[in-house]
Amino acid sequence: MNHFRKPKLTPNKLVSMKEAIADAVKPGCNLYLEGFTHLISFAAGHEIIRQQIKDLTAIRLTPDLVYDQLIEAGLVKKLVFSWAGNPGVGSLHALRRVSQKDSAKKIEMEEYSHFGMVARLLAGSSGLPFWPLKNYEGTHIAEVNPKIKSIDCPYTGEKFATVPALNPDVAIVHVQRADKEGNAQVWGLMGTQKEAAFAAERVIVVAEEIVDTSIIRRDPNRTLIPGILVDHVVHEPWGCHPSYAQGYYDRDNQFYVDWEDISRDPASYKNYLDAFVFGVKDRHEYIQKMGTDLMSRLKAKPRKCEGVDYGY
Amino acid sequence: MNHFRKPKLTPNKLVSMKEAIADAVKPGCNLYLEGFTHLISFAAGHEIIRQQIKDLTAIRLTPDLVYDQLIEAGLVKKLVFSWAGNPGVGSLHALRRVSQKDSAKKIEMEEYSHFGMVARLLAGSSGLPFWPLKNYEGTHIAEVNPKIKSIDCPYTGEKFATVPALNPDVAIVHVQRADKEGNAQVWGLMGTQKEAAFAAERVIVVAEEIVDTSIIRRDPNRTLIPGILVDHVVHEPWGCHPSYAQGYYDRDNQFYVDWEDISRDPASYKNYLDAFVFGVKDRHEYIQKMGTDLMSRLKAKPRKCEGVDYGY
Amino acid sequence: MATDTANTGAKPLKPSERMAVRASQELKDRQVVFVGIGLPNLACNLARATHAPQLFMIYESGTIGTLPARLPVSIGDPTLVTDSLAIVSQADIFQGYLQGGLIEVGFLGGAQVDKYGNINTTVIGDYDNPKIRLPGSGGACEIATHSQQVLIMMRMSPKSFVAKCDFVTSPGSRMDSTKASPQLGRTRTEMKLPGGGPTKAITDLGVLEMIDGEFTLTEIYEGVTVEQVKQNCGWELKVASSLKTIPNPSTETLDILRNKIDPENLYL
Amino acid sequence: MATDTANTGAKPLKPSERMAVRASQELKDRQVVFVGIGLPNLACNLARATHAPQLFMIYESGTIGTLPARLPVSIGDPTLVTDSLAIVSQADIFQGYLQGGLIEVGFLGGAQVDKYGNINTTVIGDYDNPKIRLPGSGGACEIATHSQQVLIMMRMSPKSFVAKCDFVTSPGSRMDSTKASPQLGRTRTEMKLPGGGPTKAITDLGVLEMIDGEFTLTEIYEGVTVEQVKQNCGWELKVASSLKTIPNPSTETLDILRNKIDPENLYL
């Protein structure tokens, strides 16, 4: 077993989203587009749709609107997940259209619980082929997923579930700030960003702000992802809308509510994709198209914390 | 298997070090006095010596001077560890005197590598009885420690080492700042403080500064230990000397060098303990006794980082 | 429904309000609660605003000691982050807090629940060819496995309180029988599940309590009849001999719930 | 020793200086190195100050992309923290960085090493009744197990370069024979060890290289004889047919090492 990963130490990894996606996301690859409500890179998802990268195995604990859009665009061969919905609102309608009895065409589904998905990433980010967890007894989850196995504790004899390591081909992680080597700092909800970056073969860091490395080095405990894991850095302000970035802009809850109606009908879904994905060439145009009121409505009110002292 | 821990939600846990140690550290208990060079609570160790709490199983990755002092004071029945030395300088002489062929009296030793000790805490802090790791093949470490066992991966068939969960009776953790409920923030080196606090039955947080809860809540990503794990909070400025607290005071490297000579000879060792442990009633007296130059010599030069924005 | 006609003050009392108020009464001050969005969130924040000001709220997204300033609209709402005591990763939430045994009360709901408190949030119909594809487990399976006790909040109907779940996502007091094994399945103790499992189901008609491993009707709201409850339950529901009546909430409590907790009527 | 008489400039060239300079030459720019305190730290910081300015240094205490402003006196020196790119927990260092396969070069030393590069930092003598109790593994076992390659830095003597280690703390190229199994033990490949193991031992007399799983003398310093090296080795040392001579370091390099890297002469 040799699981070495080549550390990535190029001094400037800044590219456009177009370039990053074209280079790192290949047809048929295992894609982990991270975000747990917070810091979901819709910008990356839309660029994947524009580039029509097909046959994806789309992986995340919470495939949400952007995963649903990948499905509606016909790019997803298989979904690996633990909770698929429009958080706080309802269903993912593109997913429903390819996952039910009456579906004309179906995609493959591989299903865990959140803890199971997290455990898969923990294994993948730790160089282990499996991870043990106390879960799934008394449920049908392991029955319908043969990848969930079990192991006996060598001390107590007790049985534990295991899940296999997850090592995505590409992880895309949106962060508040990064330097051009990809050293990335995040605050607020952290989801599985660190584990995804450590587990993936290739990593794209998308940042609200590109900062000088000295800013990162002033507060090293804040760094979640070291640049040695990162292939590409993309500067994409407002890149998460309708998701959010703590300290930058609020979640566009109204969009999530409106989405229920937009997405239920394939025709209005198509209109949305035509206008806001295919109809714009990049994120900048998307934000312009959203109208001037977007920023005033969602821009965060400042609430800065104090720094701490690293002197000695 | 029922492994629930009663969350600790008393509003004010502030007590003196004397009270905290008397209540939480009992004769014969498993003690984890944390610190990886950084944030070692010498103040707590000295109070344990003053209270003559015997038959301890003393546990840490890096038992250093303060563990050696517990041994010299005759309080340690067993040492569980992975590296025992005076970091950057040399040996632990009290330990040598009770662990070699020519020793008149010996203590029990249970030995892992750092990763093995960390893995034991990961299991203990995660509600699992074991933890798998790729380690110990090609060495004699597992041969002399029957607690290191093995497990076969259910996916690859490959063999992995396992270590049993470590759940200390008491963990003592020094932090830069905490509120009186024990919500604790740490920066700089983090060692295994979080894992120790989650794994232990009882937790004493010792803090350089006691701050209002609002300070903790201004930067929640900085919180390493939640107060619901904590039994006692002790305010003990300069409580780590000769170890250090980033942002507060530097490591007293000269003391570590001098210690080599102090500790080699049992007579000078006794003189030290008589003067600086038994000869003072608490940490305040210890610091006074160290002389006025201590603070000017070791006080940290300020190097504050910027805060981040938690607005939305 | 009967509850539609129950009046407190000017506005009629809604089933959702009754559920939120009744659930809040289950929470004790200084308990550690794993809060879900929707009705559980209303119940927890109502408890904080009334009898349990120090209720310790943890949300699945990783916020510890949460103090939401507005009603969170999703599990990852930024209002959960700002002013919380700590933010932790998903790994820590599931591995450290849940599997680590720190959660005293968890909340669950779903599309189907059976008399053992087994819950289905995965599919209606056959797993491979479902009639309806539901969101899946999320953290529900581990909440049901590891919380010291679980409170279920669901509206009753024969479609939701079912004789048999189409799929069990989250474990209840014991496994049901299957075609292959017509005997009743193993209990939580036999399966060595760490948590205590569901203790109560707070519904829109009354409260079912887990007694000897089976849900039994122990409380009904004012104006609700036992017959109504039975009609809305898909199995032969046991009824406690000493059935309690749940009084209507006080005007004061309702006022807090309606005007402070959910003033925009998002979940009520 | 011969090296005591080698002169560069005014001050005589010390064995520790030769070791630090020779080890620094093994490091390539932009490599990820797991740095130990003492000579490895001097070698790495010398490499940074000369041919490898972007050497990426990780210390066991959890500092990533470290830029020490002063010579660290312990593995947890605060100068390692300030200005580093990231600080991570011990769990992340061992589980994420080492077991996760991110370390390209690791450094090790010890009380004893054998011809396979097995290292002893645990005990001299019998484990249960040792003549000398050494510090133990620390992170050495996992550095030896998981680094892509390991560089050993040790002074040679028949007591340290031994025919058989009293205890193997860190795995080399293969296990030695034992009383119970007189055959040679399994190789790293047979044991499925992820890392490449020791590639070179940088000593005070010359460089031993791991060739076909056994340390072979391939380089000696100016003024050192093969005989000297053999006398300081506890096993019948193989010598390469094309033995290289290591030139003395340049005045410029020595100046950096002596006056910038370790001006207070802590480790030289």
Short mmCIF file of C-alpha atoms in Angstrom, two decimals, chain A:
data_model
loop_
_atom_site.label_atom_id
_atom_site.label_comp_id
_atom_site.label_asym_id
_atom_site.label_seq_id
_atom_site.Cartn_x
_atom_site.Cartn_y
_atom_site.Cartn_z
CA MET A 1 0.00 0.00 0.00
CA ASN A 2 1.48 3.29 -1.07
CA HIS A 3 -0.87 6.20 -0.69
CA PHE A 4 1.45 9.16 -1.06
CA ARG A 5 0.08 12.34 -2.43
CA LYS A 6 2.38 14.75 -4.15
CA PRO A 7 2.31 17.99 -2.18
CA LYS A 8 1.43 20.94 -4.36
CA LEU A 9 3.88 23.77 -3.91
CA THR A 10 3.51 26.09 -6.85
CA PRO A 11 3.65 29.70 -5.75
CA ASN A 12 0.70 31.05 -7.73
CA LYS A 13 -2.34 28.91 -8.34
CA LEU A 14 -4.77 31.70 -9.22
CA VAL A 15 -6.88 30.88 -12.28
CA SER A 16 -10.38 31.68 -13.48
CA MET A 17 -13.23 29.38 -12.52
CA LYS A 18 -13.46 28.39 -16.16
CA GLU A 19 -9.84 27.26 -16.20
CA ALA A 20 -10.01 25.52 -12.82
CA ILE A 21 -13.09 23.49 -13.75
CA ALA A 22 -11.79 22.63 -17.22
CA ASP A 23 -8.54 21.36 -15.75
CA ALA A 24 -9.76 19.52 -12.65
CA VAL A 25 -13.26 18.23 -13.37
CA LYS A 26 -13.24 15.52 -16.01
CA PRO A 27 -16.13 13.54 -17.50
CA GLY A 28 -16.87 10.51 -15.37
CA CYS A 29 -15.05 11.77 -12.29
CA ASN A 30 -16.06 11.61 -8.63
CA LEU A 31 -16.94 15.15 -7.67
CA TYR A 32 -17.26 16.49 -4.13
CA LEU A 33 -18.64 20.03 -4.25
CA GLU A 34 -18.61 20.88 -0.55
CA GLY A 35 -20.86 23.03 1.60
CA PHE A 36 -23.22 22.36 4.50
CA THR A 37 -25.78 25.08 3.80
CA HIS A 38 -22.86 27.51 4.32
CA LEU A 39 -20.14 28.13 1.66
CA ILE A 40 -21.64 26.16 -1.22
CA SER A 41 -19.89 27.11 -4.45
CA PHE A 42 -22.82 27.62 -6.79
CA ALA A 43 -20.32 29.41 -9.03
CA ALA A 44 -18.39 26.17 -9.53
CA GLY A 45 -21.54 24.13 -10.08
CA HIS A 46 -22.81 26.54 -12.73
CA GLU A 47 -19.47 26.47 -14.52
CA ILE A 48 -19.57 22.66 -14.60
CA ILE A 49 -23.01 22.92 -16.19
CA ARG A 50 -21.79 25.45 -18.75
CA GLN A 51 -18.91 23.14 -19.64
CA GLN A 52 -21.33 20.19 -19.83
CA ILE A 53 -19.03 17.78 -17.99
CA LYS A 54 -20.94 14.52 -18.05
CA ASP A 55 -21.22 11.18 -16.25
CA LEU A 56 -20.33 12.66 -12.88
CA THR A 57 -20.53 10.74 -9.65
CA ALA A 58 -21.78 13.63 -7.53
CA ILE A 59 -20.98 13.24 -3.84
CA ARG A 60 -21.97 15.24 -0.78
CA LEU A 61 -23.74 14.79 2.55
CA THR A 62 -26.37 17.31 1.50
CA PRO A 63 -26.80 17.49 -2.26
CA ASP A 64 -28.94 20.56 -2.54
CA LEU A 65 -30.02 22.97 -5.25
CA VAL A 66 -26.72 23.01 -7.11
CA TYR A 67 -26.59 19.21 -7.21
CA ASP A 68 -30.20 19.18 -8.36
CA GLN A 69 -29.21 21.57 -11.15
CA LEU A 70 -26.38 19.23 -12.19
CA ILE A 71 -28.95 16.42 -12.31
CA GLU A 72 -31.47 18.47 -14.30
CA ALA A 73 -28.68 19.35 -16.73
CA GLY A 74 -28.17 15.61 -17.30
CA LEU A 75 -24.61 15.50 -15.98
CA VAL A 76 -25.02 13.11 -13.05
CA LYS A 77 -24.66 9.37 -13.47
CA LYS A 78 -24.66 8.56 -9.79
CA LEU A 79 -25.46 10.37 -6.55
CA VAL A 80 -23.68 9.47 -3.29
CA PHE A 81 -25.31 11.25 -0.35
CA SER A 82 -27.02 11.22 3.03
CA TRP A 83 -29.71 13.90 2.81
CA ALA A 84 -31.12 15.20 -0.45
CA GLY A 85 -33.50 18.11 -0.17
CA ASN A 86 -34.04 21.84 -0.29
CA PRO A 87 -33.07 22.63 3.32
CA GLY A 88 -35.90 24.23 5.25
CA VAL A 89 -38.19 24.15 2.21
CA GLY A 90 -38.83 20.79 0.56
CA SER A 91 -37.75 18.42 -2.16
CA LEU A 92 -35.24 18.33 -4.97
CA HIS A 93 -37.46 17.99 -7.98
CA ALA A 94 -34.88 17.07 -10.61
CA LEU A 95 -33.71 14.29 -8.31
CA ARG A 96 -37.28 13.09 -7.78
CA ARG A 97 -37.75 12.94 -11.54
CA VAL A 98 -34.84 10.49 -11.88
CA SER A 99 -35.27 8.43 -8.71
CA GLN A 100 -38.89 7.28 -8.48
CA LYS A 101 -40.96 4.41 -9.74
CA ASP A 102 -42.51 6.56 -12.44
CA SER A 103 -39.18 8.01 -13.61
CA ALA A 104 -38.48 7.56 -17.32
CA LYS A 105 -34.78 7.49 -16.63
CA LYS A 106 -33.05 6.82 -13.32
CA ILE A 107 -29.66 7.68 -11.89
CA GLU A 108 -27.70 5.42 -9.54
CA MET A 109 -27.94 6.24 -5.84
CA GLU A 110 -25.65 5.23 -3.00
CA GLU A 111 -26.93 6.27 0.37
CA TYR A 112 -25.52 6.68 3.89
CA SER A 113 -26.42 8.77 6.91
CA HIS A 114 -24.51 12.00 7.60
CA PHE A 115 -22.26 10.23 10.09
CA GLY A 116 -21.56 7.52 7.52
CA MET A 117 -20.54 10.06 4.89
CA VAL A 118 -18.40 11.95 7.40
CA ALA A 119 -16.77 8.67 8.44
CA ARG A 120 -16.01 7.88 4.79
CA LEU A 121 -14.21 11.21 4.48
CA LEU A 122 -12.40 10.70 7.79
CA ALA A 123 -11.00 7.43 6.43
CA GLY A 124 -10.12 9.00 3.09
CA SER A 125 -8.38 11.94 4.75
CA SER A 126 -6.46 9.72 7.17
CA GLY A 127 -4.95 7.17 4.81
CA LEU A 128 -7.18 4.37 6.11
CA PRO A 129 -9.36 2.18 3.86
CA PHE A 130 -12.21 2.00 6.39
CA TRP A 131 -13.69 3.81 9.39
CA PRO A 132 -15.61 2.28 12.29
CA LEU A 133 -18.78 3.80 13.73
CA LYS A 134 -21.57 2.78 16.08
CA ASN A 135 -24.52 3.03 13.73
CA TYR A 136 -27.06 1.35 11.44
CA GLU A 137 -28.19 -1.40 13.83
CA GLY A 138 -31.96 -1.51 13.87
CA THR A 139 -32.28 0.17 10.47
CA HIS A 140 -32.48 -0.87 6.81
CA ILE A 141 -29.69 1.47 5.69
CA ALA A 142 -26.93 -1.16 5.67
CA GLU A 143 -29.29 -3.68 4.04
CA VAL A 144 -29.62 -1.57 0.91
CA ASN A 145 -25.96 -0.49 0.83
CA PRO A 146 -23.51 -3.39 0.58
CA LYS A 147 -20.60 -1.00 1.12
CA ILE A 148 -21.58 -0.73 4.77
CA LYS A 149 -19.92 -3.66 6.52
CA SER A 150 -18.98 -4.47 10.09
CA ILE A 151 -16.05 -5.26 12.33
CA ASP A 152 -15.66 -6.71 15.84
CA CYS A 153 -13.86 -4.68 18.47
CA PRO A 154 -10.69 -6.58 19.47
CA TYR A 155 -11.21 -5.50 23.10
CA THR A 156 -14.94 -5.80 23.79
CA GLY A 157 -16.07 -8.11 21.01
CA GLU A 158 -18.79 -5.62 20.23
CA LYS A 159 -19.86 -5.19 16.62
CA PHE A 160 -19.35 -1.87 14.83
CA ALA A 161 -20.39 -0.73 11.39
CA THR A 162 -17.69 0.24 8.91
CA VAL A 163 -17.78 2.42 5.83
CA PRO A 164 -15.14 2.49 3.08
CA ALA A 165 -12.78 5.43 2.58
CA LEU A 166 -14.01 8.15 0.25
CA ASN A 167 -11.31 9.72 -1.91
CA PRO A 168 -13.00 11.98 -4.45
CA ASP A 169 -11.19 12.80 -7.69
CA VAL A 170 -11.96 16.47 -7.11
CA ALA A 171 -13.09 18.48 -4.11
CA ILE A 172 -14.31 22.05 -4.56
CA VAL A 173 -14.29 24.11 -1.39
CA HIS A 174 -15.45 27.69 -1.00
CA VAL A 175 -13.71 29.68 1.77
CA GLN A 176 -13.78 33.21 3.10
CA ARG A 177 -10.15 33.93 2.33
CA ALA A 178 -7.10 32.26 0.82
CA ASP A 179 -3.69 33.28 -0.45
CA LYS A 180 -2.62 32.46 -3.98
CA GLU A 181 -0.96 29.23 -2.83
CA GLY A 182 -4.33 28.04 -1.54
CA ASN A 183 -3.78 28.37 2.21
CA ALA A 184 -7.38 28.85 3.24
CA GLN A 185 -9.11 30.24 6.31
CA VAL A 186 -12.72 29.60 7.19
CA TRP A 187 -15.01 30.62 10.01
CA GLY A 188 -18.62 29.98 10.80
CA LEU A 189 -19.93 26.54 9.86
CA MET A 190 -17.18 24.22 8.68
CA GLY A 191 -19.04 21.20 7.33
CA THR A 192 -16.56 18.66 5.99
CA GLN A 193 -14.30 21.06 4.12
CA LYS A 194 -11.09 20.01 5.81
CA GLU A 195 -11.76 16.30 5.45
CA ALA A 196 -12.81 16.68 1.80
CA ALA A 197 -9.62 18.60 0.96
CA PHE A 198 -7.42 16.01 2.69
CA ALA A 199 -9.27 13.12 1.04
CA ALA A 200 -9.44 14.36 -2.55
CA GLU A 201 -6.89 13.84 -5.31
CA ARG A 202 -7.37 17.36 -6.61
CA VAL A 203 -8.63 20.39 -4.76
CA ILE A 204 -10.06 23.69 -6.00
CA VAL A 205 -10.24 26.45 -3.39
CA VAL A 206 -12.71 29.21 -4.27
CA ALA A 207 -12.37 32.32 -2.13
CA GLU A 208 -14.39 35.42 -1.38
CA GLU A 209 -11.11 37.27 -0.94
CA ILE A 210 -7.54 36.62 -2.02
CA VAL A 211 -5.21 37.86 0.70
CA ASP A 212 -1.49 38.12 1.11
CA THR A 213 0.16 35.12 2.77
CA SER A 214 1.15 37.39 5.64
CA ILE A 215 -2.54 37.67 6.62
CA ILE A 216 -2.77 33.89 6.82
CA ARG A 217 0.45 33.69 8.85
CA ARG A 218 -0.81 36.27 11.36
CA ASP A 219 -3.45 33.80 12.61
CA PRO A 220 -2.29 30.26 11.75
CA ASN A 221 -4.85 28.53 14.02
CA ARG A 222 -7.55 29.87 11.68
CA THR A 223 -6.18 27.98 8.67
CA LEU A 224 -8.40 25.04 7.73
CA ILE A 225 -6.77 23.88 4.50
CA PRO A 226 -3.03 24.05 3.80
CA GLY A 227 -2.01 25.12 0.31
CA ILE A 228 0.01 21.92 -0.22
CA LEU A 229 -3.31 20.17 -0.86
CA VAL A 230 -4.59 22.72 -3.35
CA ASP A 231 -4.35 22.64 -7.15
CA HIS A 232 -6.22 25.78 -8.13
CA VAL A 233 -7.31 28.97 -6.41
CA VAL A 234 -10.25 30.91 -7.81
CA HIS A 235 -11.27 34.40 -6.70
CA GLU A 236 -15.06 34.49 -6.80
CA PRO A 237 -16.79 37.11 -4.65
CA TRP A 238 -20.46 36.27 -4.02
CA GLY A 239 -19.63 32.82 -5.40
CA CYS A 240 -22.00 31.06 -3.00
CA HIS A 241 -25.25 32.86 -3.70
CA PRO A 242 -28.02 31.72 -2.89
CA SER A 243 -25.93 30.02 -0.20
CA TYR A 244 -23.90 32.34 2.00
CA ALA A 245 -20.52 33.29 3.41
CA GLN A 246 -20.43 34.30 7.07
CA GLY A 247 -19.09 37.84 7.39
CA TYR A 248 -19.75 38.57 3.70
CA TYR A 249 -23.41 37.97 2.82
CA ASP A 250 -26.49 36.30 4.20
CA ARG A 251 -28.27 33.24 2.85
CA ASP A 252 -30.90 34.19 0.24
CA ASN A 253 -33.73 32.38 1.96
CA GLN A 254 -36.30 33.83 -0.41
CA PHE A 255 -34.52 32.21 -3.35
CA TYR A 256 -34.69 28.80 -1.66
CA VAL A 257 -38.43 29.26 -1.11
CA ASP A 258 -38.99 30.45 -4.70
CA TRP A 259 -36.95 27.51 -5.98
CA GLU A 260 -39.71 25.10 -4.95
CA ASP A 261 -41.94 26.49 -7.70
CA ILE A 262 -39.18 27.10 -10.23
CA SER A 263 -37.92 23.53 -9.96
CA ARG A 264 -41.19 21.61 -9.75
CA ASP A 265 -41.95 22.27 -13.40
CA PRO A 266 -39.29 21.16 -15.91
CA ALA A 267 -40.16 24.07 -18.19
CA SER A 268 -39.56 26.78 -15.59
CA TYR A 269 -36.48 24.85 -14.44
CA LYS A 270 -35.15 25.02 -18.00
CA ASN A 271 -35.92 28.74 -18.17
CA TYR A 272 -33.92 29.28 -15.00
CA LEU A 273 -30.89 27.35 -16.26
CA ASP A 274 -31.08 29.10 -19.64
CA ALA A 275 -31.18 32.52 -18.04
CA PHE A 276 -28.86 32.23 -15.04
CA VAL A 277 -26.44 29.47 -16.00
CA PHE A 278 -26.20 29.17 -19.78
CA GLY A 279 -27.25 32.77 -20.23
CA VAL A 280 -24.25 34.21 -18.39
CA LYS A 281 -20.61 33.67 -19.15
CA ASP A 282 -19.37 33.71 -15.58
CA ARG A 283 -20.20 34.55 -11.97
CA HIS A 284 -19.71 38.23 -12.50
CA GLU A 285 -22.48 38.29 -15.09
CA TYR A 286 -24.70 36.15 -12.84
CA ILE A 287 -24.39 38.65 -10.01
CA GLN A 288 -25.10 41.56 -12.36
CA LYS A 289 -28.15 39.75 -13.68
CA MET A 290 -29.47 39.18 -10.13
CA GLY A 291 -29.99 42.91 -9.94
CA THR A 292 -28.60 45.71 -7.84
CA ASP A 293 -30.84 44.93 -4.92
CA LEU A 294 -29.10 41.60 -4.25
CA MET A 295 -26.10 43.11 -2.53
CA SER A 296 -28.03 45.65 -0.49
CA ARG A 297 -30.49 42.96 0.58
CA LEU A 298 -27.93 40.33 1.58
CA LYS A 299 -24.67 42.09 2.38
CA ALA A 300 -23.60 41.23 5.93
CA LYS A 301 -23.76 43.77 8.71
CA PRO A 302 -20.29 43.98 10.27
CA ARG A 303 -19.65 42.09 13.48
CA LYS A 304 -15.92 41.73 13.85
CA CYS A 305 -14.32 39.81 16.69
CA GLU A 306 -11.12 40.77 18.46
CA GLY A 307 -7.83 39.24 17.37
CA VAL A 308 -5.62 37.21 19.70
CA ASP A 309 -1.95 37.59 20.56
CA TYR A 310 0.64 35.25 19.01
CA GLY A 311 3.63 36.94 20.65
CA TYR A 312 6.29 35.20 22.72
#
